[in-house]
mmCIF file of C-alpha atoms in Angstrom:
data_model
loop_
_atom_site.group_PDB
_atom_site.id
_atom_site.type_symbol
_atom_site.label_atom_id
_atom_site.label_comp_id
_atom_site.label_asym_id
_atom_site.label_seq_id
_atom_site.Cartn_x
_atom_site.Cartn_y
_atom_site.Cartn_z
ATOM 1 C CA MET A 1 67.419 8.406 11.843
ATOM 2 C CA THR A 2 67.623 6.642 15.179
ATOM 3 C CA ALA A 3 67.251 7.812 18.728
ATOM 4 C CA GLU A 4 68.735 6.492 21.915
ATOM 5 C CA VAL A 5 66.016 4.739 23.875
ATOM 6 C CA THR A 6 66.302 4.509 27.615
ATOM 7 C CA GLY A 7 64.491 2.282 30.081
ATOM 8 C CA THR A 8 62.939 -0.961 28.963
ATOM 9 C CA ALA A 9 63.920 -2.696 25.749
ATOM 10 C CA PRO A 10 62.255 -1.414 22.570
ATOM 11 C CA GLN A 11 59.093 -3.229 21.598
ATOM 12 C CA PRO A 12 58.917 -4.234 17.932
ATOM 13 C CA ALA A 13 56.213 -2.651 15.844
ATOM 14 C CA PRO A 14 53.463 -5.127 14.943
ATOM 15 C CA ALA A 15 52.784 -5.973 11.301
ATOM 16 C CA CYS A 16 49.167 -5.025 11.927
ATOM 17 C CA ALA A 17 47.111 -4.337 15.007
ATOM 18 C CA ARG A 18 44.495 -6.929 15.913
ATOM 19 C CA THR A 19 42.724 -4.372 18.054
ATOM 20 C CA PRO A 20 42.742 -0.628 17.473
ATOM 21 C CA VAL A 21 45.802 1.271 18.688
ATOM 22 C CA ASP A 22 46.051 4.953 19.571
ATOM 23 C CA ALA A 23 48.562 6.790 17.407
ATOM 24 C CA VAL A 24 49.664 10.411 17.592
ATOM 25 C CA VAL A 25 50.160 12.350 14.364
ATOM 26 C CA ALA A 26 51.664 15.845 14.187
ATOM 27 C CA PHE A 27 50.574 18.222 11.412
ATOM 28 C CA GLY A 28 52.501 21.216 10.144
ATOM 29 C CA ALA A 29 52.291 23.582 7.179
ATOM 30 C CA ASN A 30 53.974 26.876 6.370
ATOM 31 C CA LEU A 31 53.115 27.335 2.683
ATOM 32 C CA GLY A 32 49.807 27.968 0.943
ATOM 33 C CA ASP A 33 46.429 27.955 2.692
ATOM 34 C CA ARG A 34 47.678 26.300 5.856
ATOM 35 C CA TYR A 35 44.273 25.992 7.572
ATOM 36 C CA ALA A 36 42.653 24.418 4.510
ATOM 37 C CA THR A 37 45.593 22.040 4.073
ATOM 38 C CA LEU A 38 45.451 20.826 7.694
ATOM 39 C CA ALA A 39 41.681 20.379 7.455
ATOM 40 C CA ALA A 40 42.030 18.412 4.204
ATOM 41 C CA ALA A 41 44.729 16.192 5.716
ATOM 42 C CA GLU A 42 42.512 15.516 8.742
ATOM 43 C CA ARG A 43 39.658 14.425 6.427
ATOM 44 C CA GLU A 44 42.018 12.242 4.375
ATOM 45 C CA ILE A 45 43.368 10.484 7.475
ATOM 46 C CA ALA A 46 39.828 9.960 8.786
ATOM 47 C CA ALA A 47 38.902 8.342 5.454
ATOM 48 C CA LEU A 48 41.759 5.799 5.559
ATOM 49 C CA GLY A 49 40.756 2.167 5.839
ATOM 50 C CA GLY A 50 41.763 1.016 9.285
ATOM 51 C CA VAL A 51 41.200 4.416 10.928
ATOM 52 C CA THR A 52 38.164 4.372 13.200
ATOM 53 C CA ASP A 53 38.496 7.741 14.927
ATOM 54 C CA ILE A 54 40.478 10.970 14.723
ATOM 55 C CA ARG A 55 40.490 13.906 17.126
ATOM 56 C CA MET A 56 42.460 16.990 16.166
ATOM 57 C CA SER A 57 43.756 19.784 18.378
ATOM 58 C CA THR A 58 43.294 23.465 17.830
ATOM 59 C CA PRO A 59 45.937 24.646 15.346
ATOM 60 C CA LEU A 60 48.650 26.916 16.717
ATOM 61 C CA GLU A 61 51.273 29.171 15.165
ATOM 62 C CA SER A 62 54.990 28.491 15.542
ATOM 63 C CA VAL A 63 58.241 29.819 14.158
ATOM 64 C CA ALA A 64 59.990 27.763 11.464
ATOM 65 C CA ILE A 65 62.654 25.385 12.778
ATOM 66 C CA THR A 66 65.678 24.879 10.530
ATOM 67 C CA PRO A 67 68.764 22.695 10.987
ATOM 68 C CA THR A 68 70.454 25.739 12.557
ATOM 69 C CA GLY A 69 67.535 26.554 14.896
ATOM 70 C CA PRO A 70 64.436 28.770 14.887
ATOM 71 C CA ASP A 71 64.190 31.153 11.926
ATOM 72 C CA PRO A 72 61.624 33.962 12.310
ATOM 73 C CA ASP A 73 62.408 35.168 8.773
ATOM 74 C CA LYS A 74 60.905 32.017 7.234
ATOM 75 C CA PRO A 75 57.133 31.652 6.821
ATOM 76 C CA GLY A 76 55.550 30.641 10.129
ATOM 77 C CA TYR A 77 54.038 27.209 10.699
ATOM 78 C CA LEU A 78 50.538 26.221 11.587
ATOM 79 C CA ASN A 79 50.786 23.099 13.765
ATOM 80 C CA ALA A 80 48.302 20.651 15.250
ATOM 81 C CA VAL A 81 48.235 17.133 16.652
ATOM 82 C CA ALA A 82 45.677 14.413 16.082
ATOM 83 C CA LEU A 83 44.935 11.310 18.096
ATOM 84 C CA VAL A 84 44.149 8.548 15.632
ATOM 85 C CA ARG A 85 42.549 5.214 16.504
ATOM 86 C CA THR A 86 43.786 2.693 13.938
ATOM 87 C CA THR A 87 44.336 -0.940 13.071
ATOM 88 C CA LEU A 88 46.957 0.003 10.482
ATOM 89 C CA ALA A 89 50.478 -1.151 11.274
ATOM 90 C CA PRO A 90 52.913 1.697 12.000
ATOM 91 C CA ALA A 91 54.679 1.342 8.628
ATOM 92 C CA ALA A 92 51.347 1.290 6.776
ATOM 93 C CA LEU A 93 50.124 4.352 8.667
ATOM 94 C CA LEU A 94 53.376 6.211 7.959
ATOM 95 C CA ALA A 95 53.162 5.299 4.261
ATOM 96 C CA ALA A 96 49.588 6.603 4.143
ATOM 97 C CA LEU A 97 50.702 9.837 5.822
ATOM 98 C CA HIS A 98 53.433 10.266 3.181
ATOM 99 C CA ASP A 99 50.846 9.688 0.435
ATOM 100 C CA ILE A 100 48.636 12.396 1.959
ATOM 101 C CA GLU A 101 51.617 14.777 2.134
ATOM 102 C CA ASN A 102 52.379 14.123 -1.539
ATOM 103 C CA ALA A 103 48.746 14.603 -2.552
ATOM 104 C CA ASN A 104 48.869 17.996 -0.845
ATOM 105 C CA GLY A 105 51.932 19.169 -2.773
ATOM 106 C CA ARG A 106 54.728 18.190 -0.373
ATOM 107 C CA VAL A 107 58.153 18.525 -1.972
ATOM 108 C CA ARG A 108 61.226 17.152 -0.167
ATOM 109 C CA GLU A 109 64.119 19.279 -1.422
ATOM 110 C CA GLU A 110 65.895 20.209 1.802
ATOM 111 C CA ARG A 111 65.907 18.946 5.365
ATOM 112 C CA TRP A 112 63.360 20.873 7.446
ATOM 113 C CA GLY A 113 62.549 23.071 4.453
ATOM 114 C CA ASP A 114 59.338 24.974 3.833
ATOM 115 C CA ARG A 115 56.402 22.700 3.075
ATOM 116 C CA THR A 116 52.754 22.654 2.196
ATOM 117 C CA LEU A 117 52.194 19.759 4.611
ATOM 118 C CA ASP A 118 54.243 17.771 7.086
ATOM 119 C CA LEU A 119 52.724 14.738 8.808
ATOM 120 C CA ASP A 120 54.823 12.970 11.436
ATOM 121 C CA LEU A 121 53.958 9.765 13.239
ATOM 122 C CA ILE A 122 54.848 10.799 16.783
ATOM 123 C CA ALA A 123 53.767 7.707 18.702
ATOM 124 C CA TYR A 124 52.021 4.413 18.042
ATOM 125 C CA GLY A 125 50.708 3.029 21.317
ATOM 126 C CA ASP A 126 53.706 2.183 23.486
ATOM 127 C CA VAL A 127 55.810 0.909 20.574
ATOM 128 C CA ARG A 128 59.465 1.884 20.720
ATOM 129 C CA SER A 129 61.647 1.131 17.744
ATOM 130 C CA ALA A 130 64.636 2.569 15.943
ATOM 131 C CA GLY A 131 65.321 1.810 12.318
ATOM 132 C CA PRO A 132 66.270 3.411 9.033
ATOM 133 C CA GLU A 133 62.645 3.857 7.884
ATOM 134 C CA MET A 134 60.960 4.828 11.145
ATOM 135 C CA THR A 135 61.787 5.680 14.749
ATOM 136 C CA LEU A 136 59.071 5.495 17.388
ATOM 137 C CA PRO A 137 58.418 7.590 19.232
ATOM 138 C CA HIS A 138 59.464 10.386 16.907
ATOM 139 C CA PRO A 139 63.064 11.224 17.884
ATOM 140 C CA ARG A 140 62.429 14.947 18.460
ATOM 141 C CA ALA A 141 58.839 14.953 19.756
ATOM 142 C CA HIS A 142 59.983 15.529 23.330
ATOM 143 C CA GLU A 143 61.855 18.673 22.187
ATOM 144 C CA ARG A 144 58.958 20.317 20.342
ATOM 145 C CA ASP A 145 56.509 22.533 22.198
ATOM 146 C CA PHE A 146 54.408 22.685 19.026
ATOM 147 C CA VAL A 147 53.874 18.914 19.374
ATOM 148 C CA LEU A 148 53.567 18.629 23.152
ATOM 149 C CA GLU A 149 51.174 21.553 23.722
ATOM 150 C CA PRO A 150 48.480 20.477 21.231
ATOM 151 C CA TRP A 151 48.878 16.822 22.285
ATOM 152 C CA LEU A 152 48.168 17.838 25.891
ATOM 153 C CA GLU A 153 45.050 19.689 24.723
ATOM 154 C CA LEU A 154 43.680 16.336 23.536
ATOM 155 C CA ASP A 155 45.138 14.143 26.288
ATOM 156 C CA PRO A 156 46.199 15.794 29.569
ATOM 157 C CA ASP A 157 47.862 12.490 30.591
ATOM 158 C CA ALA A 158 49.898 12.158 27.366
ATOM 159 C CA ALA A 159 53.345 10.602 27.629
ATOM 160 C CA VAL A 160 56.131 10.206 25.095
ATOM 161 C CA PRO A 161 57.163 6.536 25.351
ATOM 162 C CA GLY A 162 60.599 6.284 26.928
ATOM 163 C CA ARG A 163 60.781 10.049 27.581
ATOM 164 C CA GLY A 164 58.088 10.829 30.147
ATOM 165 C CA ARG A 165 54.918 12.794 30.637
ATOM 166 C CA ALA A 166 54.260 15.415 27.979
ATOM 167 C CA ASP A 167 53.352 18.059 30.574
ATOM 168 C CA ASP A 168 56.700 17.579 32.365
ATOM 169 C CA LEU A 169 58.595 17.677 29.065
ATOM 170 C CA LEU A 170 56.785 20.864 28.035
ATOM 171 C CA ALA A 171 57.508 22.482 31.402
ATOM 172 C CA ASP A 172 61.205 21.601 30.987
ATOM 173 C CA LEU A 173 61.251 23.195 27.524
ATOM 174 C CA ARG A 174 59.651 26.347 28.845
ATOM 175 C CA ASP A 175 62.095 26.473 31.764
ATOM 176 C CA GLU A 176 65.013 26.155 29.308
ATOM 177 C CA GLY A 177 63.568 28.960 27.186
ATOM 178 C CA ALA A 178 63.212 31.228 30.205
ATOM 179 C CA ALA A 179 66.756 30.607 31.438
#
């Protein structure tokens, strides 16, 4: 999936980082022991070669989002965000996140379906790219309060590359919801 990128030209993702890069990873789970699953995923990411630090937000509850919108009848999600310091290239980090999802019972049967674990690479430094395997930043991060709010807990100056400051984006979402 690709996203329209505004502003400066997209920067290609490096094959590997020579110096550590800050990446943002979103966590979500709405099946099973959600707290235990998020904690296990955090430990597994921290144990990856090329990851030197991970800081995770406080988990928060959110309603399930489906292709047709929010669905309060589906099991609720537990969401969190982690800031990860890594020398892994974006594609390698994403592949490792998919491996962790699979190890935690992730099944991909339907788009935005219920899941034991969802790990999304939200941002990788200031890299902006659009391709069939990966879009950076994540194409819907700026539309998700359950990504922006926990990210701001960890980094009050957070910004979605090409979209703006996370606090402004979150305020816009809340204004839209109140209208």
